Structure formats: C-alpha cells, structure tokens
Short mmCIF file of C-alpha atoms in Angstrom, two decimals:
data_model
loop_
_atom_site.label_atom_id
_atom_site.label_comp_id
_atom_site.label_asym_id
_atom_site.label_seq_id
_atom_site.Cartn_x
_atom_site.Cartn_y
_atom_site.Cartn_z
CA UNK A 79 -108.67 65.92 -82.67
CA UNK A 80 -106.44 62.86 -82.68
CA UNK A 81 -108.43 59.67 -81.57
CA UNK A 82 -107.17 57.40 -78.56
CA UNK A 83 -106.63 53.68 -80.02
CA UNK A 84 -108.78 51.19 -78.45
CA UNK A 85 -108.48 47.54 -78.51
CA UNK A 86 -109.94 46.88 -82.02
CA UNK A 87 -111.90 43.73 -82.78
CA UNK A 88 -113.91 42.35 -85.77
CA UNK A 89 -117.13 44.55 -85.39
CA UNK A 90 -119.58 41.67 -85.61
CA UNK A 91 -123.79 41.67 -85.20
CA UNK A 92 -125.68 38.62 -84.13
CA UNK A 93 -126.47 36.34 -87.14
CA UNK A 94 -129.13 37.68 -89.26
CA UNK A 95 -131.99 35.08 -89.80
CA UNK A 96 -132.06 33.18 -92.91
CA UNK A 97 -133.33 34.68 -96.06
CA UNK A 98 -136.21 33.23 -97.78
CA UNK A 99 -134.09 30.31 -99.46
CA UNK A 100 -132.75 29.38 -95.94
CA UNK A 101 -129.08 30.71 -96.69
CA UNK A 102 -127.99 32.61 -93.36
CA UNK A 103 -127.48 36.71 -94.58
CA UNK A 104 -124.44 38.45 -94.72
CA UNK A 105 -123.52 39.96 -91.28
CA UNK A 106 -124.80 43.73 -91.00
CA UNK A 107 -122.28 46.63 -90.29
CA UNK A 108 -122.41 47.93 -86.37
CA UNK A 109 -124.74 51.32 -86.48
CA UNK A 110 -121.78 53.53 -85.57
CA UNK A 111 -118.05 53.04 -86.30
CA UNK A 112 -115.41 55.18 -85.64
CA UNK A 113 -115.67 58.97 -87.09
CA UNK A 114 -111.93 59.24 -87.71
CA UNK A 115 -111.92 61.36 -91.34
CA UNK A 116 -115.35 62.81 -90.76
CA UNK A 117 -118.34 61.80 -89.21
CA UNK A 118 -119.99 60.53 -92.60
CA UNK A 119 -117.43 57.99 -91.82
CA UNK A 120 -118.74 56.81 -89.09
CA UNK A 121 -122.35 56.06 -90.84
CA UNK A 122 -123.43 52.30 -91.82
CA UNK A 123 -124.23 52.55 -96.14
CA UNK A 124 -123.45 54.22 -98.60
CA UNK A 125 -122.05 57.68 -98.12
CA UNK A 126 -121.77 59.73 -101.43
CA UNK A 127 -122.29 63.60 -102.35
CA UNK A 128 -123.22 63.60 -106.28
CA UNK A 129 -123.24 66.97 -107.66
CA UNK A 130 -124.76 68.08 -111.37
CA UNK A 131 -123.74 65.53 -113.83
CA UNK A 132 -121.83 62.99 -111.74
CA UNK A 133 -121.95 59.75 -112.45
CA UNK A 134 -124.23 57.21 -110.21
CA UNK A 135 -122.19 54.55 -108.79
CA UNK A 136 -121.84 51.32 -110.06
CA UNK A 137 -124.98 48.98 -109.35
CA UNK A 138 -123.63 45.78 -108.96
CA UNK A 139 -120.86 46.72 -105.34
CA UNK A 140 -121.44 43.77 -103.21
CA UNK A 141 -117.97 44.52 -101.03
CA UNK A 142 -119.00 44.82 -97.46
CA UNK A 143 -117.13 47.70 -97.20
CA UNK A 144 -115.28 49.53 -99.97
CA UNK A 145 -114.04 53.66 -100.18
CA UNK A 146 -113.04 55.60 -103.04
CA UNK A 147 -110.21 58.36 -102.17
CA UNK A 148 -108.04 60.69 -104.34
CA UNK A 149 -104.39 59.44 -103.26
CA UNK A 150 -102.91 62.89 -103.15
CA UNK A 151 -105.54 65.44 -101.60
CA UNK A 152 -106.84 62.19 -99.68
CA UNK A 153 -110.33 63.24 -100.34
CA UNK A 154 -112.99 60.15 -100.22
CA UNK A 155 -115.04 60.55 -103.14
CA UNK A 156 -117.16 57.75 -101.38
CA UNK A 157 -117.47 54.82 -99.31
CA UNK A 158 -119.39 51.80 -97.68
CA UNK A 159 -119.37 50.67 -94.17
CA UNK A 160 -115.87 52.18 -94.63
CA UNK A 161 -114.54 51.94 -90.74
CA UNK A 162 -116.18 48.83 -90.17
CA UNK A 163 -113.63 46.09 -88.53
CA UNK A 164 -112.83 43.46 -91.07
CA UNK A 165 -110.04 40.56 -91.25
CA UNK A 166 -107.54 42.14 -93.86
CA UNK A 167 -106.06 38.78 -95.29
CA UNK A 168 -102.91 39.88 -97.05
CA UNK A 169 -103.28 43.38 -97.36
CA UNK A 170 -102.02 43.18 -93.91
CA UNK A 171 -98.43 42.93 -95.70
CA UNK A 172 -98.95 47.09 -96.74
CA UNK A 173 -98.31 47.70 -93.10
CA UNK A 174 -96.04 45.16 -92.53
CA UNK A 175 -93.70 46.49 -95.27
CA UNK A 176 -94.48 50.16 -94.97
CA UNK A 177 -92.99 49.52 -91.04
CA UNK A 178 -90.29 47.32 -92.04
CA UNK A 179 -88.96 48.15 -95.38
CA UNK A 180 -87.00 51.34 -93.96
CA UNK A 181 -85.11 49.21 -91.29
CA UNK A 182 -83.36 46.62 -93.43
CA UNK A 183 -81.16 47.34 -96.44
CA UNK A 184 -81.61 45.92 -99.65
CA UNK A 185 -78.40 44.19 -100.22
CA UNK A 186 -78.16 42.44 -96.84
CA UNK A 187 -77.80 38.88 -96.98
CA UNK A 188 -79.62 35.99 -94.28
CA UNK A 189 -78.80 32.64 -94.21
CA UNK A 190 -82.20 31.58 -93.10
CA UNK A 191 -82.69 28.87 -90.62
CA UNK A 192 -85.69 26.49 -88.70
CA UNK A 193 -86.90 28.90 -86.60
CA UNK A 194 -87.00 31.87 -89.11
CA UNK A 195 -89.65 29.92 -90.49
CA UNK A 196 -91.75 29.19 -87.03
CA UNK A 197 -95.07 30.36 -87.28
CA UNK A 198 -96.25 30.12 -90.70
CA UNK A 199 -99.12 28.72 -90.54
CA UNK A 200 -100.81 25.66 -92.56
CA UNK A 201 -102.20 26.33 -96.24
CA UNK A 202 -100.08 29.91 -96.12
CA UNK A 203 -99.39 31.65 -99.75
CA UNK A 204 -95.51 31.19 -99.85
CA UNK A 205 -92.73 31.69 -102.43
CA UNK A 206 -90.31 29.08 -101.93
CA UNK A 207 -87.92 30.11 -99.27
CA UNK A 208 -85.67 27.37 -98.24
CA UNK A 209 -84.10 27.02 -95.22
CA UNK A 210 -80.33 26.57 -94.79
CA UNK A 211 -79.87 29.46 -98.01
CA UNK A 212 -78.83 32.93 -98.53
CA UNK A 213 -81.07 35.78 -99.77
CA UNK A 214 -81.13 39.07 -99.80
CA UNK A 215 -83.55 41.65 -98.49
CA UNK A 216 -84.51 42.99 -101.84
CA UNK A 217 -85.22 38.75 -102.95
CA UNK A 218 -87.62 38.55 -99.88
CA UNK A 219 -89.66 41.57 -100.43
CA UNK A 220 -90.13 40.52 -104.20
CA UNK A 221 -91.71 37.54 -102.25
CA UNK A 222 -93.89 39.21 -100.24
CA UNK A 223 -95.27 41.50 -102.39
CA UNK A 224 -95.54 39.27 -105.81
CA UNK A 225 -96.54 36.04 -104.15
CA UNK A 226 -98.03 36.90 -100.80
CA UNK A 227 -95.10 35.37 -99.57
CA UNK A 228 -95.96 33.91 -95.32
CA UNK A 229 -92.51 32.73 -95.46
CA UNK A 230 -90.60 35.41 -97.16
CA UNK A 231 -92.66 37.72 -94.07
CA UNK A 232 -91.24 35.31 -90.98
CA UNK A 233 -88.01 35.56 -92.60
CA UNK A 234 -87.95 39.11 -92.63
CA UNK A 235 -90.35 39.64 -88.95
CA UNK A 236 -87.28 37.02 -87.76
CA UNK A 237 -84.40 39.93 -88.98
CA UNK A 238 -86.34 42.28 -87.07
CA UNK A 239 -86.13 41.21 -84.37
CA UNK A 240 -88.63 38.70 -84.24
CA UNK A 241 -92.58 38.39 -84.97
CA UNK A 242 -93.72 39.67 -81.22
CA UNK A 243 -90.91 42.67 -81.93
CA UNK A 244 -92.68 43.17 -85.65
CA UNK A 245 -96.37 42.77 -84.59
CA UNK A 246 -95.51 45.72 -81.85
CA UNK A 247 -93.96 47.54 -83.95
CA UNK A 248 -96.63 47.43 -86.85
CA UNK A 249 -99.12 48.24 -84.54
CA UNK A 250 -97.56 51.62 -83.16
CA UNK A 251 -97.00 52.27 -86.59
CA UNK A 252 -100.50 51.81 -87.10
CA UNK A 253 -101.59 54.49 -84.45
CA UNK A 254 -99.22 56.65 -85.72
CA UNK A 255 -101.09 56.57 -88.88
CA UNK A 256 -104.49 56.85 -87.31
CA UNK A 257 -105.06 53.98 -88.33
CA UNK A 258 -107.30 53.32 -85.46
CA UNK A 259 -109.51 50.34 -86.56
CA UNK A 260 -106.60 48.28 -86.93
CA UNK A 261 -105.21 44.99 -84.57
CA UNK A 262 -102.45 43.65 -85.45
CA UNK A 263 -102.21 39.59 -84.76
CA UNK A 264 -99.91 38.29 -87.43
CA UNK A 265 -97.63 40.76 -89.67
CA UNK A 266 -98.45 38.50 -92.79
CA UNK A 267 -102.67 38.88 -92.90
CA UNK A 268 -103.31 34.93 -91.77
CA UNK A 269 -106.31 34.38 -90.03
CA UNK A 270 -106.27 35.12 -86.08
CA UNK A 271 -108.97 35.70 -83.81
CA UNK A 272 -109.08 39.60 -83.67
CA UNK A 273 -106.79 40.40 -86.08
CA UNK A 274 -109.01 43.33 -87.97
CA UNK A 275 -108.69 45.95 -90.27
CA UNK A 276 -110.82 48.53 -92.25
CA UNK A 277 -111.23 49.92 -95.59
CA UNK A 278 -110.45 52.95 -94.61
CA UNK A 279 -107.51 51.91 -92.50
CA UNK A 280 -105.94 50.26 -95.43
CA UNK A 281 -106.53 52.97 -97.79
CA UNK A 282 -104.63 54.87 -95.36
CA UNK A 283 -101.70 52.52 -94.93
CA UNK A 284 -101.46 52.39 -98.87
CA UNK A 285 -101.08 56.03 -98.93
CA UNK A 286 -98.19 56.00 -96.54
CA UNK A 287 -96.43 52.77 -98.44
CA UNK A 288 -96.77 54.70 -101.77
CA UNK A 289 -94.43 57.64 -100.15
CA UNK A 290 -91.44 55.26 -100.36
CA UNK A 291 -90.06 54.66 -103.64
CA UNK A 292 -89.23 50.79 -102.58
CA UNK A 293 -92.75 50.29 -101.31
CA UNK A 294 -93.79 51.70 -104.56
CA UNK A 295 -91.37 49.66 -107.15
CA UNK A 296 -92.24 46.32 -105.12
CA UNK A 297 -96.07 46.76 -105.17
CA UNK A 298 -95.64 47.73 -109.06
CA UNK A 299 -93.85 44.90 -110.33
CA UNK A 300 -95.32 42.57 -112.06
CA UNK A 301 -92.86 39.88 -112.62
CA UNK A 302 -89.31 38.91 -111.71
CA UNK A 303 -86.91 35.85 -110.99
CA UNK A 304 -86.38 34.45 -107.46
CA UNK A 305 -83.52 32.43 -106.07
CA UNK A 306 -83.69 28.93 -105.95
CA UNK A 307 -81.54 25.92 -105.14
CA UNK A 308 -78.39 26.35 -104.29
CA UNK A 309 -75.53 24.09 -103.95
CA UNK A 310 -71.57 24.50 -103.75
CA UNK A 311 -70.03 25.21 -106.60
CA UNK A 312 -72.27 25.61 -109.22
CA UNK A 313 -74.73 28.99 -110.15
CA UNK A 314 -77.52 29.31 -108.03
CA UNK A 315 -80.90 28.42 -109.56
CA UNK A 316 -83.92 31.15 -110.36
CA UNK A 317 -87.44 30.69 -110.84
CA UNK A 318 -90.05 32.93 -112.62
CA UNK A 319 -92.61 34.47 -109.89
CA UNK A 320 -95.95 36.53 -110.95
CA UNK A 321 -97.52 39.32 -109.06
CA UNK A 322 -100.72 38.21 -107.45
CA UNK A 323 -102.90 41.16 -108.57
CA UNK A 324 -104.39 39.84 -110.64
CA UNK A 325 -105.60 43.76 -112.13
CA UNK A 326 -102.26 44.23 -113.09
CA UNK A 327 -101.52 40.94 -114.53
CA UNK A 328 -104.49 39.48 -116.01
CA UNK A 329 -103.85 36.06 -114.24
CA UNK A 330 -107.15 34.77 -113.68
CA UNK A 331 -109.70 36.12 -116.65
CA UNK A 332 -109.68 39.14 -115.42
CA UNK A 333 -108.92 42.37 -117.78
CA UNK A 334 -105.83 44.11 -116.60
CA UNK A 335 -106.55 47.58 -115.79
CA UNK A 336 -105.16 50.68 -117.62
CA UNK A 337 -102.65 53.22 -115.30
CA UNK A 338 -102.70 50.09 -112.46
CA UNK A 339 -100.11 50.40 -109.73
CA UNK A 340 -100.09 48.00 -107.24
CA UNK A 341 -101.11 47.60 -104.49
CA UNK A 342 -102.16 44.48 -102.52
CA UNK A 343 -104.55 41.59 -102.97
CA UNK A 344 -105.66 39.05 -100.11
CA UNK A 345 -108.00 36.19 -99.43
CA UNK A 346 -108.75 33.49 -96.57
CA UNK A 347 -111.42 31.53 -95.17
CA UNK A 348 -112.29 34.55 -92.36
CA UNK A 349 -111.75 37.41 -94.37
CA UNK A 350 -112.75 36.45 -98.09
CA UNK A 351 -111.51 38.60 -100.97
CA UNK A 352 -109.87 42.19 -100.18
CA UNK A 353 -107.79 44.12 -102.21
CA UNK A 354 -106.04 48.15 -102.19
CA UNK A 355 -105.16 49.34 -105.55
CA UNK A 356 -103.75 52.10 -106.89
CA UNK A 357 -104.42 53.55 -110.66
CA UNK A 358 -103.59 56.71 -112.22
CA UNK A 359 -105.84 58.16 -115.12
CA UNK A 360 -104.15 61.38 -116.53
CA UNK A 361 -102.76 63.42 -113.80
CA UNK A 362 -105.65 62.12 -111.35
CA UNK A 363 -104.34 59.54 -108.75
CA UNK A 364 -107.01 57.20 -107.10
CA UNK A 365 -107.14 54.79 -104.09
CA UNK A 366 -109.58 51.70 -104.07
CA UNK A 367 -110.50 49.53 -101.46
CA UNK A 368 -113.16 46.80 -101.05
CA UNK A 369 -113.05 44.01 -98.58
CA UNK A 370 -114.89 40.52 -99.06
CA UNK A 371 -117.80 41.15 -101.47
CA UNK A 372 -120.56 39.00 -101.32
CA UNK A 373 -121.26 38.22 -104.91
CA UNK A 374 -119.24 36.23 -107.19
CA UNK A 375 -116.57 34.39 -107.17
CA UNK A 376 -111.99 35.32 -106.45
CA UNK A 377 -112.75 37.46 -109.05
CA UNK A 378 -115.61 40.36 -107.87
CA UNK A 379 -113.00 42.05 -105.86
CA UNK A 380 -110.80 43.03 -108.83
CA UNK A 381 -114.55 43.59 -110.98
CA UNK A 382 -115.63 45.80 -108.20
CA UNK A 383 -112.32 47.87 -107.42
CA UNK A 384 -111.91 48.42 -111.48
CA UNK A 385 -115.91 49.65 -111.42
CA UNK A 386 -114.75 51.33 -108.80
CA UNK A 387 -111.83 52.96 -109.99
CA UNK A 388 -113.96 53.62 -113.70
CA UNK A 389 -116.25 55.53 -110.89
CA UNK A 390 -113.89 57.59 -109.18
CA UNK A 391 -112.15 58.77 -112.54
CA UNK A 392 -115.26 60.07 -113.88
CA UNK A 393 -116.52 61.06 -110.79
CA UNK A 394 -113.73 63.71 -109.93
CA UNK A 395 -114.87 67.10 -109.95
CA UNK A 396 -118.60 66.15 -109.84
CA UNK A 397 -119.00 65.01 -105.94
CA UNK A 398 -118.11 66.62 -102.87
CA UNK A 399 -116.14 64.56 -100.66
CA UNK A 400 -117.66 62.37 -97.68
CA UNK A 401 -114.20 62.14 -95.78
CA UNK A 402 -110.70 62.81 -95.59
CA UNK A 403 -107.72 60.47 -94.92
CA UNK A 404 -106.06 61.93 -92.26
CA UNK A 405 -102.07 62.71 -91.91
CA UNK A 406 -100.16 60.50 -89.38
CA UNK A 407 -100.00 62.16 -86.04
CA UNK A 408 -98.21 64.93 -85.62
CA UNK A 409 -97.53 65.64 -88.74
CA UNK A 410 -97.57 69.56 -89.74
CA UNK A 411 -100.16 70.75 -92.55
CA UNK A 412 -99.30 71.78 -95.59
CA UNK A 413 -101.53 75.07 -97.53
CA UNK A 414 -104.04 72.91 -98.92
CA UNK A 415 -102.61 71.87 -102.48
CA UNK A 416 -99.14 71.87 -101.48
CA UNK A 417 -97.28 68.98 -101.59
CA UNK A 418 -95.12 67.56 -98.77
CA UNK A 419 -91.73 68.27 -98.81
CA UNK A 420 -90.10 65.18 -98.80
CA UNK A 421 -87.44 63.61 -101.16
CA UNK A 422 -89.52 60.45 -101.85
CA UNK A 423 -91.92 63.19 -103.67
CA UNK A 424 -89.80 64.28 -105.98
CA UNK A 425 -91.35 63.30 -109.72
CA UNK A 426 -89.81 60.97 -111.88
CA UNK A 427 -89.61 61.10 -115.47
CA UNK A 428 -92.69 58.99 -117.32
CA UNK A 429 -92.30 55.88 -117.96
CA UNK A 430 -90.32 52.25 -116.38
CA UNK A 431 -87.72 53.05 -113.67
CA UNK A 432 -84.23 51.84 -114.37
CA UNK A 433 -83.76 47.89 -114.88
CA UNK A 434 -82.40 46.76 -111.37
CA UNK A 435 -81.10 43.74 -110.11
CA UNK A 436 -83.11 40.48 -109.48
CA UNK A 437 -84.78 40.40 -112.28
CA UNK A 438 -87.28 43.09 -111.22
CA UNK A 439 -90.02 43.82 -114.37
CA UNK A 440 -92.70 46.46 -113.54
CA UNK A 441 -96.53 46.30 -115.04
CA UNK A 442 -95.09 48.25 -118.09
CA UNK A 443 -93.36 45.09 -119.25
CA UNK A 444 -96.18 42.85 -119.15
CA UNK A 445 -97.91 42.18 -122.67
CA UNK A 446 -94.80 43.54 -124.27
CA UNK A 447 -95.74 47.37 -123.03
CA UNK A 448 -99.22 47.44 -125.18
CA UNK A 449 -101.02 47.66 -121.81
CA UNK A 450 -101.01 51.11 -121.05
CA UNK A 451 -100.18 50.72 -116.97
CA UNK A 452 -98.69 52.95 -114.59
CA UNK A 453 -94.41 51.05 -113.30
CA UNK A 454 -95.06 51.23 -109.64
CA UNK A 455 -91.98 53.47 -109.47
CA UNK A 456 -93.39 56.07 -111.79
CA UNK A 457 -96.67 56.47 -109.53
CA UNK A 458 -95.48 59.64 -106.98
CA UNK A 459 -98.14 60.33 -104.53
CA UNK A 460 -97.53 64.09 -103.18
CA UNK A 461 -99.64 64.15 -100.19
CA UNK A 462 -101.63 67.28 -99.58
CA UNK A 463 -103.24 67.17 -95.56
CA UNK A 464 -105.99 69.57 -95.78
CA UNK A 465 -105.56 72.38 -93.95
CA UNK A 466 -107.58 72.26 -90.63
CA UNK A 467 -108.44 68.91 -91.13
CA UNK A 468 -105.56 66.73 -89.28
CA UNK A 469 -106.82 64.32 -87.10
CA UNK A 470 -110.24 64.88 -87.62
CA UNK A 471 -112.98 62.90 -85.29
CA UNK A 472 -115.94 64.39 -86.18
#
C-alpha cells in the first residue's frame, strides 16, 4: 500500500520538565509515526529482533533516532524512533544531488553571478565559490559533497532552474521515494521552520544516491583540488578541499572507519549532529543513520554510527529484521535476491576507480592506501525489493 504524503513537520512534544539538575530533557518521540516499512516502524524505542547468539546493541546510542539497514536487501536490522520528523542539516544535500545530479552534465561550464548566490544564508558551510568565475558541474558537486558546500548548492539550484524550481522538484522526488516524512524548505539542509526529515527517510534517499555511479564517486572522495582565482591570462589557481566525514577522513580525532563509503555528514543549531554512512565489511553492505545524539560532543555521531555499523556487521544473520526500506513507487519487484537490472549495477573491479579530472582522490588514497576503505565508486549497491513488500504501510 503506497502512503499519501502529508504536509510533514518536525514531530515535536511539549517540553519535558526539568530533570533533577534543572537541565530541561530531551524532547520525547510522538507515540506513533508513520508505519511506512512495517509497522515496528511506526513504534517510539528501540525496535530489534535478536536471535541465538546475536550481539546486544551498543550501550552507549544517545541519537534520537538512528536505523541500521542492509543497503542491498534493504532489511532494517534495527532502529530508534526511526520515522520520527527531525531537521536533517546537510544530509539534506543526498536528495538534493540524487534529484539533480542526472539533469546537468559534468563538463558544463557557469559563469556564476550575484543572484546565483541569493539565498545562502548567514554562517552557511561553503567552499569558496566566487562570483564573476567559471566552473564546471563536476567542480561544484566536489563542493557540495566534500565541504557541505551552501554556495556550490545555490549555484547549482540557480542552473536548475532556480531554488523554488529545485525545492519542488526534490520534494516530488521525495514522494516518489516514499520518502514520506520528508519537507523540503531549503535544497542545502539550513535551518527553516519545517524543513524535516527522518532516519529512515534518509537511509532511503542514500540508497537511491548510491545507484548512480556519480552520486557514489562524489560521496566517496575524500580529497581533491578546487578552482580558485582566476584572472586573464595567467593559470587559474586550485586549492586543496577535505571531505567533511570525518569517518572517512579522520579529521577531527576520530578513527577512520575500515570499508567507509560516504555518505553525508550535517550539523546546525536546530538539528545538531546527523550523519548517513555507508560501509562495506566483506561482501555485506550496511546503511547507518543517527540524527542529533544527545551525548557528547561533534564527535558522538561518527562514535555512534561506527558502533553502529561494528553492530550491524556482526549482527547479520543473527536478527530478524524490524522493517524494510521500501522501492520508489511504482517500481516492479524483483524475486527476492535478485538484483535490479540496471546499468549503474553492474560490478566494478576491486579497488580505486580510474584517476579523473579535478583532482578527484577517493578514501583509498588517504593515509597512503594503509586504511583499508571502500573508493566510493567501488561500493555497487544491487537493490533487491522484497517480494510482496513494496510500499508497505503496515
């Protein structure tokens, strides 16, 4: 059963009364969310199945919503709170490029001007776009998905035909998905009144990105050069950027995580810390997400999502699932197993994909290759849509 959008908003309670120290509490999940996946789903906590031998999950999750899904049968191993209606932050850029990236090619050049740039808001993450120079496509998507790039977004919203023309679009994009708990406000994630998403919502998104082998490459590179000044006459000017997952980098303290693969951190004042990853252990491919933990500091949502992942890897096998991601409308089921046909599923050879222009260096170049990381490029998802399962609402 497919479910009808409704007009999605940040799925609040009335403020809890202080706790004993006379800090206010965290806000507290509605008691029923949507049911789209299963209706386990739908249920405020913790929803897990743990067979014989399974592995207890990790005791320290303080995400107020987080799910655990294999990225190719779309199972959910397990989740919290996981449709409840959250600001995304930045991981509001999966949707934004998984709707735009197949409508601009990568060599096309824009001159970018004033009002390209209208509408980024104060205090956004940028990249250095200047106006009144050339880039191409392929330069602004390295800024969007390495930097978190506001500007290197309205550039792109503006060659779309505009940010009203790109907000529309992302959200019928997002219904397509059934991605139901999501408003779209802003294509770049910054803060705006009613501008939600979910865990599960952009678990789902991340599955669709990872079908497209530019989605894929871009959210799995770690470093690469962007354009700088440029003046008549003499070679334009690069500067070194750094992907801002910080799991696949080790920016930060943190401890970069083995068979990482993108895909998209965020934080602001409204939403706090979220982040969608994608890791590969073996031939097992997982998707994490966990939005604004309470505990800790920038840091607990890459801590949690690699406990997470850690979780989920030794976890396969042992639980029964809570959940499904569900295919995008009308899409036609595959035996369960099977994968999609589709040429963006078509494996790749282990391994970095080809050096390409702009400077582009996936995760496999970072520590000299002794981190044993998954290039973006080389992570396939073949998406297997249960059979009887499609747009399941209960």
């Amino acid at each position: 059963m497919l479910v009808p959008p409704s007009t999605a908003r940040a799925a609040t309670a009335p403020p809890r009364p202080p706790d004993g120290k006379g800090k206010p509490q965290a806000p507290a999940p509605p008691p029923s969310m949507s049911t789209v996946g299963g209706s386990r789903l739908g249920q405020p906590g913790t929803q897990v199945n743990l067979m014989p031998g399974a592995p207890e999950l990790p005791a320290n999750l303080s995400g107020r919503s987080w799910i655990v899904a294999d990225a190719e049968t779309g199972e959910v191993l397990a989740a919290h709170n996981a449709h409840w209606r959250l600001p995304p932050a930045s991981t509001m850029k999966m949707l934004f490029a998984d709707t735009v990236l197949p409508t601009l090619p990568k060599d096309q050049v824009h001159h970018v001007t004033d009002q390209d740039m209208d509408g980024v808001g104060p205090g956004s993450s940028l990249v250095g776009v200047k106006e009144d120079h050339d880039y191409t496509v392929h330069d602004l998507w390295l800024g969007v998905f390495l930097r978190s790039g506001n500007d290197a977004v309205h550039v792109l919203s503006a060659m779309n035909g505009g940010v009203e023309k790109t907000v529309k679009d992302m959200q019928a994009h997002a219904e397509e998905l059934q991605a139901l708990d999501t408003h779209v406000v802003s294509p770049d994630g910054y803060d705006a009144p009613e501008q939600v998403s979910s865990a599960y919502d952009l678990t789902l998104i991340a599955r669709s990105g990872l079908q497209k082998q530019d989605f894929r490459e871009y959210c799995g590179t770690a470093e690469a050069k962007f354009p700088g000044h440029q003046e008549a006459g003499r070679p334009r000017e690069y500067f070194e950027i750094q992907n801002t997952n910080r799991l696949m980098t080790g920016a930060g303290g943190v401890t970069p995580y083995k068979g990482i693969a993108g895909v998209k951190n965020g934080n602001t004042t409204m939403a706090g810390s979220t982040f969608t990853g994608a890791a590969q252990r073996g031939n097992k491919k997982l998707l994490v997400t966990v939005m604004n933990p309470d505990h800790g500091g920038l840091n607990s949502v890459y801590e949690e999502t690699a406990d997470l992942f850690d979780w989920g890897f030794a976890a396969a096998g042992k639980v029964k699932p809570v959940g499904v991601l569900v295919p995008p409308k009308g899409t036609d089921t595959e035996p369960y197993g099977s994968p999609a046909k589709s040429h963006e599923n078509t494996p790749v050879a282990d391994g970095p994909p080809p050096a390409g222009g702009g400077g582009l260096g996936t995760a496999l170049g970072i520590a000299g290759g002794a981190l044993a990381v998954v290039a973006g490029g080389a992570f396939v998802v073949n998406r297997r849509w249960p059979r009887g399962r499609r747009g399941q609402g209960a």
